[in-house]
Amino acid sequence: MTLPGSPFLAYQGADLFLDDVPLRDLVKQHGSPLYVYSRRAMLAALAPYQRALQGRAHLVCYAVKANSNLAVLQTFAKAGCGFDIVSEGELARVLAAGGEAGKVVFSGVGKTRREMRLALEAGVRCFNVESTAELEVLSQVASEIGRTARVSLRVNPDVDAGTHPYISTGLKGNKFGVAHEVALATYRRAASLPGIEVVGIDCHIGSQITEVSPYLDALDRVLDLVEAIEAEGIRIHHLDLGGGLGITYTDEVPPAADVLIGQLLAKIDARGHGHREIVFEPGRSLVGNAGVLLTEVMFLKPGEQKNFCVVDAAMNDLMRPALYEAYMSIVNTQQPDGATEVWDVVGPVCESGDWLGRDRALNVQAGDVLAVLSAGAYGMTMASNYNTRGRAAELMVDGNQVWVVREREAVADLFKLEMLLPV
Ligand SMILES: *Cc1c(COP(=O)(O)O)cnc(C)c1O
């Protein structure tokens, strides 16, 4: 049986291993549900980015929102990465994990004044500004504290990334970025404002992109703008081409990162922009296939129309299926002999939308441990406490080593910030 995604995940005999660790044993030791990530798999996913960019000024800024566990951030910081953040909280995590503020780019349509000030004081490398209104406020905040905000405008190239509407961000109807038509005027405004220094341009057209062509189209649009901006005497130092590269959840065949980057660099060079620093902001493609969510089967509930396999992980642990109807592969961590049946794998939360997989051919029994694959990105970071369920523990493995990198949330943690009324 071949598994989608990671070469670090494979059956040895009947048992599913991540690196050299049998996954079922981890649940016996650490309980269920449980997120497990492979450090090797993360570094292996980073390698083609670094390889393709070698020999030119570049920065790979890992998009923290994909998986913000401190040990994950530490892994990428040690590997030389910068970070793409979208909040004060993510900045604090990056610093706590040993990341450098000078390698941080700050994205997002709704940065608060407080977040701007904290990021300026920390010395982030660049603000990816998404509107004129934000630019004006950033100029005020920077001037007030006597700092200069280095900025890049996130331009909306109006290309269709060919992905799910909720994760497509580069079309006109999206809330993100400055429309292509007004970008030049916004750059002029930026160049005139106190406390603002223009340093780059960026775009991020969506997520789970499995084709090269939308990137190439967006790049052409961005380079057109760069040429128009520089014709007015405003210097653009770096090109930030965002993140968004897809992964294999089932049978998608996204381009390898080095192939994608090779094609982008060829266009950049061909159009005479080869001297610019190149920034990428990958999230999913660095961590998605490096992680699994393990969950124990509680009850089998065969029915007339549907067979339900009730597991102890739910939409609060892993929201992607409920939110995007995302398909995530589900396998048994102990491949049993015998026939499979078709099951809907569902959680205990009181919502019909609480399912992890529909119509899955599985050979399962109560007490088995299932692995939801490709759960390293947008899994734990989207987890909630809905139904007053504590969030799962997280483990990191490397070879045969295993570290707990986040403890399971206890029930007492869940309402410790609440209080009863005095009367
Ligand atoms: C989410 C996001 C990313 C990362 O996207 P992936 O699809 O996870 O690679 C990069 N840049 C920005 C601005 C984002 O919002």
CSV table of C-alpha atoms and ligand atoms in Angstrom, one decimal, residues 63 65-66 84 86 107 130 154 204 206-208 242-245 281-285 378, ligand 1:
chain,number,residue,atom,x,y,z
A,63,ALA,CA,4.3,30.9,7.2
A,65,LYS,CA,0.0,30.0,10.7
A,66,ALA,CA,0.4,26.6,9.1
A,84,ASP,CA,5.8,35.1,7.7
A,86,VAL,CA,0.1,37.6,10.8
A,107,SER,CA,1.4,40.0,6.6
A,130,GLU,CA,-2.5,45.4,2.2
A,154,ARG,CA,0.8,43.1,-1.3
A,204,HIS,CA,0.2,35.6,-2.4
A,206,GLY,CA,-3.8,31.3,-2.7
A,207,SER,CA,-3.1,28.0,-1.1
A,208,GLN,CA,-2.9,24.3,-2.1
A,242,GLY,CA,4.2,34.3,-1.3
A,243,GLY,CA,3.5,30.7,-0.4
A,244,GLY,CA,0.7,28.5,-1.5
A,245,LEU,CA,2.4,25.5,-3.0
A,281,GLU,CA,6.4,32.4,2.3
A,282,PRO,CA,5.7,28.6,2.2
A,283,GLY,CA,3.6,27.1,4.9
A,284,ARG,CA,1.7,24.0,4.0
A,285,SER,CA,4.4,22.6,1.7
A,378,TYR,CA,-3.6,23.9,9.4
B,1,LIG,C1,-1.2,31.6,4.6
B,1,LIG,C2,-0.2,32.5,3.9
B,1,LIG,C3,1.0,31.9,3.4
B,1,LIG,C4,1.3,30.4,3.4
B,1,LIG,O1,0.4,29.7,2.6
B,1,LIG,P1,0.6,28.2,2.3
B,1,LIG,O2,-0.5,27.8,1.4
B,1,LIG,O3,0.5,27.5,3.6
B,1,LIG,O4,2.0,28.0,1.7
B,1,LIG,C5,1.9,32.7,2.9
B,1,LIG,N1,1.7,34.1,2.8
B,1,LIG,C6,0.6,34.7,3.3
B,1,LIG,C7,0.4,36.1,3.2
B,1,LIG,C8,-0.4,33.9,3.8
B,1,LIG,O5,-1.5,34.4,4.3
